[in-house]
PDB file of C-alpha atoms in Angstrom:
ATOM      1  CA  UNK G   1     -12.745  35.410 -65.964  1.00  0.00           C
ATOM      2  CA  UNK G   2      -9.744  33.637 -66.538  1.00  0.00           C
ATOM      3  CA  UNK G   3      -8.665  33.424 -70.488  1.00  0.00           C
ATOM      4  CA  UNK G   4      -7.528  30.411 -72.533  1.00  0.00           C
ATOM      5  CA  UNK G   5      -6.028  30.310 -75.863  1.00  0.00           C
ATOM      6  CA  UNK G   6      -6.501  27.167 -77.076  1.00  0.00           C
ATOM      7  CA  UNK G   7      -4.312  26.552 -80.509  1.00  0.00           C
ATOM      8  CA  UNK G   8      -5.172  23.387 -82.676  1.00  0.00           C
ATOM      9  CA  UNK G   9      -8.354  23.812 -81.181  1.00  0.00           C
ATOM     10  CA  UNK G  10      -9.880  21.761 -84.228  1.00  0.00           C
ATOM     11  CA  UNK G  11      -7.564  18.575 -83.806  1.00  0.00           C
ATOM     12  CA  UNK G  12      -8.068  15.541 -81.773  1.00  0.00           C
ATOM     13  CA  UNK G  13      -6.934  16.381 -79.368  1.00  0.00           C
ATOM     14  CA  UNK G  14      -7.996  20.129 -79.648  1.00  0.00           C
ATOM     15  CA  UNK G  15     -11.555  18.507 -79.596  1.00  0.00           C
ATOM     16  CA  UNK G  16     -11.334  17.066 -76.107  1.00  0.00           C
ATOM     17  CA  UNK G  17      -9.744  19.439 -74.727  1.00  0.00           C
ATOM     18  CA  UNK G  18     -12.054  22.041 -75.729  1.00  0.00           C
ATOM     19  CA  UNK G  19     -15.252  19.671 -74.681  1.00  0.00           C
ATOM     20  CA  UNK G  20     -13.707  19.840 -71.138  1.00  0.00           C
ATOM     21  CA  UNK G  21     -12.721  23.467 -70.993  1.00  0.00           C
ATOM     22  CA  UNK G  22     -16.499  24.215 -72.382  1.00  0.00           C
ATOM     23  CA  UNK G  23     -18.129  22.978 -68.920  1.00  0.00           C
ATOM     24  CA  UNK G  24     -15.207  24.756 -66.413  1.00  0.00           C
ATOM     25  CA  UNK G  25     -14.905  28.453 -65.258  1.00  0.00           C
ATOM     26  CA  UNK G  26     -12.535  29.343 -68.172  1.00  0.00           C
ATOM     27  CA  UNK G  27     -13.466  31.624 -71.030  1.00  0.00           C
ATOM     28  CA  UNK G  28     -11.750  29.939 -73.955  1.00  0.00           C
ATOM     29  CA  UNK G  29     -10.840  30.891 -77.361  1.00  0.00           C
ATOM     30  CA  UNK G  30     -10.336  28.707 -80.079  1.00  0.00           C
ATOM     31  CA  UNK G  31      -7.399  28.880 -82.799  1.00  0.00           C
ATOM     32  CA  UNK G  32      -7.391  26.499 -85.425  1.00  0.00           C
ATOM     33  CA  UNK G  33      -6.187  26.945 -89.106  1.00  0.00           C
ATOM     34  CA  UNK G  34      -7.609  23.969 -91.372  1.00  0.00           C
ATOM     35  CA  UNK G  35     -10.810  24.690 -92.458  1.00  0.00           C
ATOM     36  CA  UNK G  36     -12.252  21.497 -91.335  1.00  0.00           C
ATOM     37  CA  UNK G  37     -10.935  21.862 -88.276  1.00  0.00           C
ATOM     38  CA  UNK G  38     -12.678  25.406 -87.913  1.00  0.00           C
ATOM     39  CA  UNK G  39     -15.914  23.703 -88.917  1.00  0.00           C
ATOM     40  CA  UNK G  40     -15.484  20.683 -86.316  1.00  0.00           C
ATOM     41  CA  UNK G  41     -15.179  23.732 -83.668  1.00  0.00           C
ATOM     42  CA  UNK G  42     -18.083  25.060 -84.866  1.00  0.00           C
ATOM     43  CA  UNK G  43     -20.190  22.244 -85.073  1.00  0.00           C
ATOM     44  CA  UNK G  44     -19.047  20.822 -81.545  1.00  0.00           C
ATOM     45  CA  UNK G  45     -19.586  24.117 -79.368  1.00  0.00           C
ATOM     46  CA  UNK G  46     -21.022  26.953 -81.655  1.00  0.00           C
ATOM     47  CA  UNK G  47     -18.768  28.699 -81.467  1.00  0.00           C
ATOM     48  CA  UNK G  48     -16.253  30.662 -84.596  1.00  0.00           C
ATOM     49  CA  UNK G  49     -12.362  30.273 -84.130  1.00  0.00           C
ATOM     50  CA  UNK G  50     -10.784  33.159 -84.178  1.00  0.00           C
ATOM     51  CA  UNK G  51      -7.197  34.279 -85.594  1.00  0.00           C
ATOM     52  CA  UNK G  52      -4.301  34.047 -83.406  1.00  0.00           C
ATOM     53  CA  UNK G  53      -3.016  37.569 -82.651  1.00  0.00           C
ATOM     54  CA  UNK G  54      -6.563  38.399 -81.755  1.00  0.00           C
ATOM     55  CA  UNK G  55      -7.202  35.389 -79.058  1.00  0.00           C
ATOM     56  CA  UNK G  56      -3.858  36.565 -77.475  1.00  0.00           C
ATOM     57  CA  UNK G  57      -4.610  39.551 -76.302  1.00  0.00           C
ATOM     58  CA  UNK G  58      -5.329  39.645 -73.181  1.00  0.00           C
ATOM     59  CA  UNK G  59      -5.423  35.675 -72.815  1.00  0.00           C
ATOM     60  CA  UNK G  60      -3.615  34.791 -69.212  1.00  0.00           C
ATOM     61  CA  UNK G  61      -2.847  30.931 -70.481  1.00  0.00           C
ATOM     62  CA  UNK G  62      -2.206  29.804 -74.134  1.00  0.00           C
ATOM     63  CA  UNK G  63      -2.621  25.520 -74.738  1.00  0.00           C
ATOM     64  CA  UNK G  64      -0.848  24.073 -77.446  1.00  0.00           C
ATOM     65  CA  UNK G  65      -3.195  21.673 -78.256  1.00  0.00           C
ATOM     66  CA  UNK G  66      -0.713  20.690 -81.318  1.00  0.00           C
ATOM     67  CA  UNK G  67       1.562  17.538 -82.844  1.00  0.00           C
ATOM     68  CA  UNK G  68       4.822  16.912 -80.547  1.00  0.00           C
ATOM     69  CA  UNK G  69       6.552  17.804 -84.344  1.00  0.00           C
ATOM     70  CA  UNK G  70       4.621  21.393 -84.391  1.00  0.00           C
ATOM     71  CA  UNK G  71       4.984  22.606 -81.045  1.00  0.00           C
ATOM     72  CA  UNK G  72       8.537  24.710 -81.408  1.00  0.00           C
ATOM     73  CA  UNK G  73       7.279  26.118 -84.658  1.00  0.00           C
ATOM     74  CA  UNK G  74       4.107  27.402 -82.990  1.00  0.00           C
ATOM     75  CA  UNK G  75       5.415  28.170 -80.271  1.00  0.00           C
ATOM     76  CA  UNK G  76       8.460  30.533 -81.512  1.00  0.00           C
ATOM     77  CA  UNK G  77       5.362  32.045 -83.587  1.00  0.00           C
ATOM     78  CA  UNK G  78       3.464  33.106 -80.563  1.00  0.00           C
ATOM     79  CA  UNK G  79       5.638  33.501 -77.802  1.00  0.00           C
ATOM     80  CA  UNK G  80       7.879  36.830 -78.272  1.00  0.00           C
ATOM     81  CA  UNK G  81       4.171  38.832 -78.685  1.00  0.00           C
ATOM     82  CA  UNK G  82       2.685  36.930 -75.144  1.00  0.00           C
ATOM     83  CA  UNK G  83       2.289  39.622 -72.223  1.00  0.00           C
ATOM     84  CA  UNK G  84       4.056  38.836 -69.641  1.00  0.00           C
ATOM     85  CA  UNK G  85       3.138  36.495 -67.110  1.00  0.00           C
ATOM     86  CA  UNK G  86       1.290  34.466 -69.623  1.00  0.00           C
ATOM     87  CA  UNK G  87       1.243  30.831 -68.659  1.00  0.00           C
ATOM     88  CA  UNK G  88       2.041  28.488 -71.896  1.00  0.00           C
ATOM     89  CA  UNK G  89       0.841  24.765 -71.379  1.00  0.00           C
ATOM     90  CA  UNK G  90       2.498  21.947 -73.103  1.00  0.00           C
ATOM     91  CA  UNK G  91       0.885  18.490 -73.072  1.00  0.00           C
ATOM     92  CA  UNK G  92       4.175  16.469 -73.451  1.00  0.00           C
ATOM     93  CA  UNK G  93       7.341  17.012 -72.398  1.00  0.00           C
ATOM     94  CA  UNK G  94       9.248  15.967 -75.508  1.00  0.00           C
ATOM     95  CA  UNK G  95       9.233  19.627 -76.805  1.00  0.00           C
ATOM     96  CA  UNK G  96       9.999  21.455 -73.840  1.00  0.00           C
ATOM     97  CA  UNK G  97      12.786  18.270 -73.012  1.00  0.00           C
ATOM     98  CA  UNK G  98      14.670  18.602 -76.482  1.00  0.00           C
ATOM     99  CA  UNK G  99      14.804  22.266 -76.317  1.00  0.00           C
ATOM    100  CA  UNK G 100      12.238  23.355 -78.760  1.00  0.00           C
ATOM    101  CA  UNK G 101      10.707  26.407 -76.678  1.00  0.00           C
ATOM    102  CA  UNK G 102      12.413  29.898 -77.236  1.00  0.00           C
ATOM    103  CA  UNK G 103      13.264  31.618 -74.687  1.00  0.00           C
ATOM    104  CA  UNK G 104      11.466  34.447 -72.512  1.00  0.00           C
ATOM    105  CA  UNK G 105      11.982  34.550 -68.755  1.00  0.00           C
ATOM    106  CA  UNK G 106       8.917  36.518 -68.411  1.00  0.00           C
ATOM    107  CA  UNK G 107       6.731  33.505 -68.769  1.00  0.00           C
ATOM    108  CA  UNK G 108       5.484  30.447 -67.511  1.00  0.00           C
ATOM    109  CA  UNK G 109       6.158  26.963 -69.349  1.00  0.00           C
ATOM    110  CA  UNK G 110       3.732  24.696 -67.708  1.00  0.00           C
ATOM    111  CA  UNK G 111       3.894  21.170 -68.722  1.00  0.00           C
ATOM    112  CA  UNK G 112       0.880  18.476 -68.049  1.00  0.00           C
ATOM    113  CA  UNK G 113       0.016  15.094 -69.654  1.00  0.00           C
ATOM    114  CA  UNK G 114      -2.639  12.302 -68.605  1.00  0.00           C
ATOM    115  CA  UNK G 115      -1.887   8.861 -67.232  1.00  0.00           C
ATOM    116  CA  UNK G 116      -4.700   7.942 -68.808  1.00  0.00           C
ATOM    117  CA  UNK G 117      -7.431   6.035 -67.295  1.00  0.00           C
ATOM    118  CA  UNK G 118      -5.392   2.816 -64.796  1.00  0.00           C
ATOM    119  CA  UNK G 119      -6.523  -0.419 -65.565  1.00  0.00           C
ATOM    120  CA  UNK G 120      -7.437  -1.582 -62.296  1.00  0.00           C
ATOM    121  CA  UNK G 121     -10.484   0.622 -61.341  1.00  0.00           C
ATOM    122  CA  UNK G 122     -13.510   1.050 -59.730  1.00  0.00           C
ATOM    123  CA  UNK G 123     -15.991   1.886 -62.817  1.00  0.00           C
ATOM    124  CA  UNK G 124     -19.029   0.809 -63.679  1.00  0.00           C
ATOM    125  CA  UNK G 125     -20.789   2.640 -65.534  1.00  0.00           C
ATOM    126  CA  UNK G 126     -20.532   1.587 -69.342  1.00  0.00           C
ATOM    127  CA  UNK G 127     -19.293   5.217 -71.081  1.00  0.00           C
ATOM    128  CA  UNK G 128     -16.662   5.227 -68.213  1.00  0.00           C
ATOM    129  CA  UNK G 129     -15.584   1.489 -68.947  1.00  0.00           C
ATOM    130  CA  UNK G 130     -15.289   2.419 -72.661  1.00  0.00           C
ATOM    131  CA  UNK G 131     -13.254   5.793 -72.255  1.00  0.00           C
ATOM    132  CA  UNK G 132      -9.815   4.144 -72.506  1.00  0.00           C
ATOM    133  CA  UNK G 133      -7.932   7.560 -73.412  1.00  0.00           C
ATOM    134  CA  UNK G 134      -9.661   9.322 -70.686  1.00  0.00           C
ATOM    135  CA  UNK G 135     -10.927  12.943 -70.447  1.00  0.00           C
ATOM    136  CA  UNK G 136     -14.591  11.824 -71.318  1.00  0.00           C
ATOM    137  CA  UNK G 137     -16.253   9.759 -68.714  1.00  0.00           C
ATOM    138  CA  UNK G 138     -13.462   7.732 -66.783  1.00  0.00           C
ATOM    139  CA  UNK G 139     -11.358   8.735 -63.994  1.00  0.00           C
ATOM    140  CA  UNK G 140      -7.595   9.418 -64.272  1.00  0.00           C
ATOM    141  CA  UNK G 141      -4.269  10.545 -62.648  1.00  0.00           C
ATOM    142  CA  UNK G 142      -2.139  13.335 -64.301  1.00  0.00           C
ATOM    143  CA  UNK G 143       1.397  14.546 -63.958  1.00  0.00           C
ATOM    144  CA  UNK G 144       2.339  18.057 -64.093  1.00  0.00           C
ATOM    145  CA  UNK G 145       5.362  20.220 -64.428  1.00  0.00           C
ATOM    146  CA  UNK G 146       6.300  24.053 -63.665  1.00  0.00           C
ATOM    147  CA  UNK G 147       9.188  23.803 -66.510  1.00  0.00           C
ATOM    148  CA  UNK G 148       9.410  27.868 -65.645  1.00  0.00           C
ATOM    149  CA  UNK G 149       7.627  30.577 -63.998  1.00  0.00           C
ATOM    150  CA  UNK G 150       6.997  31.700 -60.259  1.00  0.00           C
ATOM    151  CA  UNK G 151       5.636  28.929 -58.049  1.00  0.00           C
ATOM    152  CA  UNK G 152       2.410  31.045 -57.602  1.00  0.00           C
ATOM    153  CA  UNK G 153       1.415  29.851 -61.352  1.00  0.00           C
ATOM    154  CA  UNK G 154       2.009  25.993 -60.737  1.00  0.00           C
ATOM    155  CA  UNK G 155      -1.660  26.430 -58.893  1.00  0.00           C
ATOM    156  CA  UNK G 156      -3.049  28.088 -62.434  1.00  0.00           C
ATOM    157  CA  UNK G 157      -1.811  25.644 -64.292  1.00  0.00           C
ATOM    158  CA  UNK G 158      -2.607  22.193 -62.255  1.00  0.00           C
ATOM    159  CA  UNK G 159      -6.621  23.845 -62.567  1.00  0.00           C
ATOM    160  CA  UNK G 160      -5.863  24.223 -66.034  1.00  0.00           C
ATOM    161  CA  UNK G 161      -5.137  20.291 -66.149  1.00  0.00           C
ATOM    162  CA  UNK G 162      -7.208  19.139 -64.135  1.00  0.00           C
ATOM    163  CA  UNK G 163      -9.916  20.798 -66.102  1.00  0.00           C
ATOM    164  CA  UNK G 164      -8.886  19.747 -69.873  1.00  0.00           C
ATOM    165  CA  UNK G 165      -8.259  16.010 -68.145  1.00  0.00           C
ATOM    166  CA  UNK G 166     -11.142  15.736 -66.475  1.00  0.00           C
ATOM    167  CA  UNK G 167     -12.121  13.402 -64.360  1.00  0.00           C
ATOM    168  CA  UNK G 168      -8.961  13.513 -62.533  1.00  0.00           C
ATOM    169  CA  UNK G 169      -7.866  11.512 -59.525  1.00  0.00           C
ATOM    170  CA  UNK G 170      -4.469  11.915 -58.325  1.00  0.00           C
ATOM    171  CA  UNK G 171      -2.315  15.009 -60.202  1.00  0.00           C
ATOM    172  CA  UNK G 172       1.543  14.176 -59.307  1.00  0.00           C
ATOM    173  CA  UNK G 173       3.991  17.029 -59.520  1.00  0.00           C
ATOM    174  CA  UNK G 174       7.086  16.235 -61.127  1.00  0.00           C
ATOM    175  CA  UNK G 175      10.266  17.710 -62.892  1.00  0.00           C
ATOM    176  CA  UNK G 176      10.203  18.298 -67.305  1.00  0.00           C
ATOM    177  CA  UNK G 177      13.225  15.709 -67.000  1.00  0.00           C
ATOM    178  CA  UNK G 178      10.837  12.828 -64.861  1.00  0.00           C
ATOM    179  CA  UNK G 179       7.883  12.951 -67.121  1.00  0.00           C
ATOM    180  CA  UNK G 180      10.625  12.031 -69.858  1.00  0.00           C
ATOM    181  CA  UNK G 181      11.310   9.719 -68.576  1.00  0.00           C
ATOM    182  CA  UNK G 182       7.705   8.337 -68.300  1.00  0.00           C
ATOM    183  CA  UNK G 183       7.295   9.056 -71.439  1.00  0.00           C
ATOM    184  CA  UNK G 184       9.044   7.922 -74.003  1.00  0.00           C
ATOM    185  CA  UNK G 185      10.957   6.339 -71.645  1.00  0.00           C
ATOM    186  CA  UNK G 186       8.567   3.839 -69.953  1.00  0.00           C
ATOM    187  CA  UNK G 187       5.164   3.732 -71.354  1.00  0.00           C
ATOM    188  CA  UNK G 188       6.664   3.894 -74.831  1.00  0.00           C
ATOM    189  CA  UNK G 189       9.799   2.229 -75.315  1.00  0.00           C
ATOM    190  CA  UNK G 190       9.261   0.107 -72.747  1.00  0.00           C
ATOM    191  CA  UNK G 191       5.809  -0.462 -72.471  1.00  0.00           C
ATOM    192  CA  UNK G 192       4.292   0.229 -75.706  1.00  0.00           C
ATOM    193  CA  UNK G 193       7.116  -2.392 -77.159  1.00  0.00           C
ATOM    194  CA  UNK G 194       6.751  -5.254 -74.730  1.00  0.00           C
ATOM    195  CA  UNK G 195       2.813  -4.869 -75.371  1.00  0.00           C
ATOM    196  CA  UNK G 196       3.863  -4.831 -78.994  1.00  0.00           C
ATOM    197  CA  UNK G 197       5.420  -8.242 -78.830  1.00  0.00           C
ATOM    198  CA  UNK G 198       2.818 -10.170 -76.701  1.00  0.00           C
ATOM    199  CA  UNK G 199       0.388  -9.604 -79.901  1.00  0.00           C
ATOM    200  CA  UNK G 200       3.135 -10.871 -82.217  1.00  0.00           C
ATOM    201  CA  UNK G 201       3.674 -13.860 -79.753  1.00  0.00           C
ATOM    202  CA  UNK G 202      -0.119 -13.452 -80.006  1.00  0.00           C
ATOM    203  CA  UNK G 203      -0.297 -13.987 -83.256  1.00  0.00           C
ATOM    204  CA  UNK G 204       2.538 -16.481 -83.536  1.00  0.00           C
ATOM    205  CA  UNK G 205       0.117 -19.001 -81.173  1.00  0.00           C
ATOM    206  CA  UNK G 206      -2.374 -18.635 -83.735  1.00  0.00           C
ATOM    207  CA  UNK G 207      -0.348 -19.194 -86.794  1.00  0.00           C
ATOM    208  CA  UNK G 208       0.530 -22.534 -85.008  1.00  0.00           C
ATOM    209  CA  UNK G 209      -3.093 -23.267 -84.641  1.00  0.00           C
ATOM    210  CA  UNK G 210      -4.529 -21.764 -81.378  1.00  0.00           C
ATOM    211  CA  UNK G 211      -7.972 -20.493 -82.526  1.00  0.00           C
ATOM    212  CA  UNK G 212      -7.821 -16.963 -82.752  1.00  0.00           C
ATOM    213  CA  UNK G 213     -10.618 -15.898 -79.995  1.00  0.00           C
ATOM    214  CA  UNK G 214      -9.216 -18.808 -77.519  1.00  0.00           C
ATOM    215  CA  UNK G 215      -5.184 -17.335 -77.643  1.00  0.00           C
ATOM    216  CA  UNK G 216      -6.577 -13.376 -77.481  1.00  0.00           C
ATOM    217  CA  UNK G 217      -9.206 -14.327 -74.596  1.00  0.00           C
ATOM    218  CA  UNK G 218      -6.149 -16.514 -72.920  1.00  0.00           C
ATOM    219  CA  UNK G 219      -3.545 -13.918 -73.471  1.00  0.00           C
ATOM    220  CA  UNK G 220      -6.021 -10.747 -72.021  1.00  0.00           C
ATOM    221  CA  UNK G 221      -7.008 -12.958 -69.057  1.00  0.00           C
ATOM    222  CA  UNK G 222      -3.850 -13.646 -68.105  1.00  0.00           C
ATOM    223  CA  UNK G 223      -2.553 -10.358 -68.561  1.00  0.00           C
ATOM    224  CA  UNK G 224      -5.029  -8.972 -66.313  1.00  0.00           C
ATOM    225  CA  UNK G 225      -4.173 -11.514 -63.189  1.00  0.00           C
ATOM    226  CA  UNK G 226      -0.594 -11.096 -64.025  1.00  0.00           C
ATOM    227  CA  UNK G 227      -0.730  -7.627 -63.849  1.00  0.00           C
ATOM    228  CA  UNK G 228      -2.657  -7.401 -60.701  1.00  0.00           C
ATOM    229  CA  UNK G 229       0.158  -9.780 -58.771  1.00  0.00           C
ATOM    230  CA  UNK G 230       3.138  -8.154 -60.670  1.00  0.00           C
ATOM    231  CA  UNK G 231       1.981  -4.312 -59.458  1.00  0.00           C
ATOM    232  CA  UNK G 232       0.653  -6.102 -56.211  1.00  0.00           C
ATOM    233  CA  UNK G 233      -2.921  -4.640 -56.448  1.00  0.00           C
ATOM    234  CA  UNK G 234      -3.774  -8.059 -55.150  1.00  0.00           C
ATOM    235  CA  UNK G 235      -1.826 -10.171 -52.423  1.00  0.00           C
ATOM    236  CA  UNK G 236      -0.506 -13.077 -54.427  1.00  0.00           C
ATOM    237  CA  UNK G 237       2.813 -15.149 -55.365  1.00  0.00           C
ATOM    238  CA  UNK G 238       3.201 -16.467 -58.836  1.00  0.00           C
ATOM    239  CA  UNK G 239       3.708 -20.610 -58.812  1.00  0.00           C
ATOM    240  CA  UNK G 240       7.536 -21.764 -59.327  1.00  0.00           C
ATOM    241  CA  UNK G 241       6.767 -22.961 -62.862  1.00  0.00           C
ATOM    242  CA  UNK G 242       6.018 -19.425 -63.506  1.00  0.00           C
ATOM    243  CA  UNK G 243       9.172 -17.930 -61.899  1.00  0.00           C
ATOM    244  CA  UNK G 244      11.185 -20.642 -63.793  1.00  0.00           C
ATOM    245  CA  UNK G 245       9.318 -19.356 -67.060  1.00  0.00           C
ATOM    246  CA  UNK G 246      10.141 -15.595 -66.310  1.00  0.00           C
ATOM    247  CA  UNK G 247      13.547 -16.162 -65.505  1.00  0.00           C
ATOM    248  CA  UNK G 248      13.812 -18.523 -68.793  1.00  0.00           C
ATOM    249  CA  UNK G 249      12.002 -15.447 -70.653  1.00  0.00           C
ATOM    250  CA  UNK G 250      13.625 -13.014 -69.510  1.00  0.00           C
ATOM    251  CA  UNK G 251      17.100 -14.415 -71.000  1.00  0.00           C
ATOM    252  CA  UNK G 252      15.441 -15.246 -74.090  1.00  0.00           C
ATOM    253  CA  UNK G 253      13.595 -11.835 -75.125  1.00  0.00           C
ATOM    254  CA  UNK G 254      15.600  -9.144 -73.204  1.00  0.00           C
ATOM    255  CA  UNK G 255      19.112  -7.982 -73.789  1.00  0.00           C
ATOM    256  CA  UNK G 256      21.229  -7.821 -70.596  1.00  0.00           C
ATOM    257  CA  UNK G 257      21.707  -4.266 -70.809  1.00  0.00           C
ATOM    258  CA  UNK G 258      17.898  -3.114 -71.405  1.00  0.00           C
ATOM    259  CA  UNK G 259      17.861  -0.322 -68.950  1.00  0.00           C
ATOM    260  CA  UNK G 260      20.242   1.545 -70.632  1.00  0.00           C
ATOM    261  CA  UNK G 261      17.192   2.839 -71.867  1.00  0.00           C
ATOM    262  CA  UNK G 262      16.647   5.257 -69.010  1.00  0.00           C
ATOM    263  CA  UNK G 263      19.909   6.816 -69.024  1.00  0.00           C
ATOM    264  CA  UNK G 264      19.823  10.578 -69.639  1.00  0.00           C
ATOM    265  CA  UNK G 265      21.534  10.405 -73.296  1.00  0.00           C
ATOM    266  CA  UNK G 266      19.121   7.616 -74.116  1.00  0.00           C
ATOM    267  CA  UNK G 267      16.617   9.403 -72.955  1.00  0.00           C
ATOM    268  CA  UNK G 268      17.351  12.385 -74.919  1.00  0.00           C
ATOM    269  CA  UNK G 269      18.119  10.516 -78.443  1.00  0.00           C
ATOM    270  CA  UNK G 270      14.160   9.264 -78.113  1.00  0.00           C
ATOM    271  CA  UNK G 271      13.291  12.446 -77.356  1.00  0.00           C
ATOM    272  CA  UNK G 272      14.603  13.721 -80.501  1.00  0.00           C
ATOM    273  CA  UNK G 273      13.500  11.007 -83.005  1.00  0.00           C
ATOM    274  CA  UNK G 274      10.170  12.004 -82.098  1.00  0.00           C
ATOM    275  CA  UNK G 275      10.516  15.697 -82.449  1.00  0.00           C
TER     276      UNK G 275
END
């Protein structure tokens, strides 16, 4: 039986993570250090969480199922008494990107995070359609990372995702510095922002009088066709009125030099605001 150490097991995100890991292979053990946390475990699965030092030993791969802010602190707690060999998996690579893991040569850094379920999918049924985050009911890709660690234990650790993400599609391998820059990079400074400013232009049409369910309804339909043509999941052009309007927008909203974004010191600066 292969043994996980699950730490913030009594979080959010502790919560799914331990849902998933309750129906695979792995025998898990739960760490968590709020009391309501600890009862949340215990409500959920049945189960008691049990102090650190004593769900170590022995444990072949440790999860730190904890806030971006918390994981050097934790992890500089827990790492110098790991056996060796012990795999250590990260769920975001801003940690393990800015430097925040000590270092031990004698163990694995495996880093994973979700894609989250893609909007353009083939669900139907309604708990599926509803699970937006993923790791409940609908299907989505991951992206891993062997930060460290013999090649033998990227295997360990993909099963390891694929089991707290379940259900999982595609799982890319990539490189600690790649999934940066998916994330902040992309989804957040990019994506997160521009999606951030259509509700304020959102909200602008409706302070000028566009009934609130007409502009949200318009905006979400259109997003969804745009989308679809834009990431060419269906064959389509957009009209020239629209390709005069992007072009138009484009000079308007964006600065000239917006992809400065994903260059490597950039990269690293948002890295370290958020840890």
């Amino acid at each position: 039986m292969t043994i996980v150490a699950l730490f913030g097991a009594g979080g959010k995100m502790g919560m799914r993570l331990g849902r998933n890991l309750a129906g695979s292979r792995f025998e898990t053990r739960h760490v968590e250090v709020s009391p309501a946390g600890r009862e949340r475990v215990k409500a959920a699965f049945g189960v008691d969480c049990i102090e650190a030092a004593a769900a170590l030993d022995g444990a072949d791969v440790v999860v730190l199922a904890v806030p971006d802010t918390a994981v050097g602190t934790v992890a500089r707690e827990i790492v110098p008494g790991l056996k060796p060999g012990t795999i250590v998996v990260i769920l975001d690579a801003a940690a393990p990107y800015a430097g925040h893991l000590p270092e031990r040569t004698d163990i694995t850094y495996f880093v994973t995070h979700p894609c989250h379920p893609p909007i353009f999918n083939d669900e139907t049924d309604p708990a599926a359609k509803a699970d937006h985050f993923g790791g409940i009911a609908a299907k989505q890709h991951i992206v891993n990372a062997l930060m460290q660690g013999p090649e033998a234990h990227y295997a360990l650790g993909e099963e390891v995702a694929r089991a707290i993400w379940a259900p999982v599609m595609r799982s890319h391998r990539i490189t600690v510095e790649q999934m940066a820059i998916l994330e902040p990079g992309l989804s957040e400074t990019v994506c997160a922002t521009l999606l951030d400013a259509m509700r304020e232009a959102m909200e602008e049409a409706i302070a000028r009088g566009v009934p609130r369910e007409a502009a949200r309804d318009f905006l979400l339909g259109h997003l969804n066709i745009l989308a679809a043509v834009t990431f060419e999941q269906v064959q389509g052009v957009f009209s020239d009125a629209c390709n005069k309007a992007i072009v138009f927008g484009k000079d308007t909203i964006l600065k000239p030099d917006w992809k400065r974004l994903f260059e490597p010191e950039e990269i690293r600066d948002s890295v370290r605001r958020i840890t």
